[in-house]
Amino acid sequence: MTKGEKAAYWRQQVDAFQASGLSVKNYCAQAGVAVATLHYWRKRFADAAGSRLMTAVPEGFLPVTLAPGRPSVSV
């Protein structure tokens, strides 16, 4: 199995786990996979997704949404 095939297999397992609504322990028992291995791949995919999100916004900047201002009333 190539690295790409292995990653694709575990992507399917992680997606199936998330869709199952089961606990990690119960899903792994039904799917016949190790709990630690599922945790490893979940973290690996989450880290990869997080790093993609971090590169989408230039470092040091956050998106800002401005609301229309209301005129001030002096008393």
PDB file of N, CA, C and O in Angstrom, residues 47-61:
ATOM      1  N   ASP A  47      -4.474  18.492  12.034  1.00  0.00           N
ATOM      2  CA  ASP A  47      -3.299  19.373  11.957  1.00  0.00           C
ATOM      3  C   ASP A  47      -3.095  19.882  10.538  1.00  0.00           C
ATOM      4  O   ASP A  47      -2.769  21.045  10.331  1.00  0.00           O
ATOM      5  N   ALA A  48      -3.295  19.009   9.560  1.00  0.00           N
ATOM      6  CA  ALA A  48      -3.136  19.417   8.160  1.00  0.00           C
ATOM      7  C   ALA A  48      -4.185  20.456   7.785  1.00  0.00           C
ATOM      8  O   ALA A  48      -3.878  21.433   7.101  1.00  0.00           O
ATOM      9  N   ALA A  49      -5.415  20.268   8.243  1.00  0.00           N
ATOM     10  CA  ALA A  49      -6.483  21.235   7.956  1.00  0.00           C
ATOM     11  C   ALA A  49      -6.197  22.559   8.656  1.00  0.00           C
ATOM     12  O   ALA A  49      -6.410  23.624   8.090  1.00  0.00           O
ATOM     13  N   GLY A  50      -5.699  22.494   9.875  1.00  0.00           N
ATOM     14  CA  GLY A  50      -5.371  23.707  10.621  1.00  0.00           C
ATOM     15  C   GLY A  50      -4.252  24.490   9.977  1.00  0.00           C
ATOM     16  O   GLY A  50      -4.301  25.717   9.914  1.00  0.00           O
ATOM     17  N   SER A  51      -3.247  23.800   9.476  1.00  0.00           N
ATOM     18  CA  SER A  51      -2.137  24.517   8.839  1.00  0.00           C
ATOM     19  C   SER A  51      -2.593  25.166   7.538  1.00  0.00           C
ATOM     20  O   SER A  51      -2.108  26.220   7.171  1.00  0.00           O
ATOM     21  N   ARG A  52      -3.556  24.540   6.828  1.00  0.00           N
ATOM     22  CA  ARG A  52      -4.090  25.162   5.609  1.00  0.00           C
ATOM     23  C   ARG A  52      -4.876  26.419   5.968  1.00  0.00           C
ATOM     24  O   ARG A  52      -4.808  27.417   5.269  1.00  0.00           O
ATOM     25  N   LEU A  53      -5.615  26.375   7.073  1.00  0.00           N
ATOM     26  CA  LEU A  53      -6.384  27.547   7.482  1.00  0.00           C
ATOM     27  C   LEU A  53      -5.461  28.680   7.909  1.00  0.00           C
ATOM     28  O   LEU A  53      -5.735  29.842   7.636  1.00  0.00           O
ATOM     29  N   MET A  54      -4.383  28.342   8.566  1.00  0.00           N
ATOM     30  CA  MET A  54      -3.461  29.372   9.034  1.00  0.00           C
ATOM     31  C   MET A  54      -2.764  30.070   7.872  1.00  0.00           C
ATOM     32  O   MET A  54      -2.456  31.248   7.960  1.00  0.00           O
ATOM     33  N   THR A  55      -2.523  29.383   6.784  1.00  0.00           N
ATOM     34  CA  THR A  55      -1.850  30.015   5.659  1.00  0.00           C
ATOM     35  C   THR A  55      -2.809  30.840   4.817  1.00  0.00           C
ATOM     36  O   THR A  55      -2.378  31.639   3.997  1.00  0.00           O
ATOM     37  N   ALA A  56      -4.116  30.686   5.030  1.00  0.00           N
ATOM     38  CA  ALA A  56      -5.088  31.433   4.241  1.00  0.00           C
ATOM     39  C   ALA A  56      -5.129  32.902   4.667  1.00  0.00           C
ATOM     40  O   ALA A  56      -5.453  33.768   3.871  1.00  0.00           O
ATOM     41  N   VAL A  57      -4.803  33.202   5.911  1.00  0.00           N
ATOM     42  CA  VAL A  57      -4.808  34.576   6.422  1.00  0.00           C
ATOM     43  C   VAL A  57      -3.355  34.956   6.711  1.00  0.00           C
ATOM     44  O   VAL A  57      -2.659  34.226   7.403  1.00  0.00           O
ATOM     45  N   PRO A  58      -2.891  36.071   6.168  1.00  0.00           N
ATOM     46  CA  PRO A  58      -1.510  36.469   6.434  1.00  0.00           C
ATOM     47  C   PRO A  58      -1.246  36.568   7.940  1.00  0.00           C
ATOM     48  O   PRO A  58      -2.098  37.031   8.700  1.00  0.00           O
ATOM     49  N   GLU A  59      -0.086  36.120   8.342  1.00  0.00           N
ATOM     50  CA  GLU A  59       0.252  36.112   9.758  1.00  0.00           C
ATOM     51  C   GLU A  59       0.215  37.524  10.343  1.00  0.00           C
ATOM     52  O   GLU A  59       0.696  38.477   9.742  1.00  0.00           O
ATOM     53  N   GLY A  60      -0.390  37.637  11.508  1.00  0.00           N
ATOM     54  CA  GLY A  60      -0.460  38.921  12.183  1.00  0.00           C
ATOM     55  C   GLY A  60      -1.690  39.740  11.836  1.00  0.00           C
ATOM     56  O   GLY A  60      -1.890  40.813  12.379  1.00  0.00           O
ATOM     57  N   PHE A  61      -2.524  39.254  10.941  1.00  0.00           N
ATOM     58  CA  PHE A  61      -3.721  39.980  10.537  1.00  0.00           C
ATOM     59  C   PHE A  61      -4.963  39.144  10.807  1.00  0.00           C
ATOM     60  O   PHE A  61      -4.946  37.926  10.646  1.00  0.00           O
TER      61      PHE A  61
END
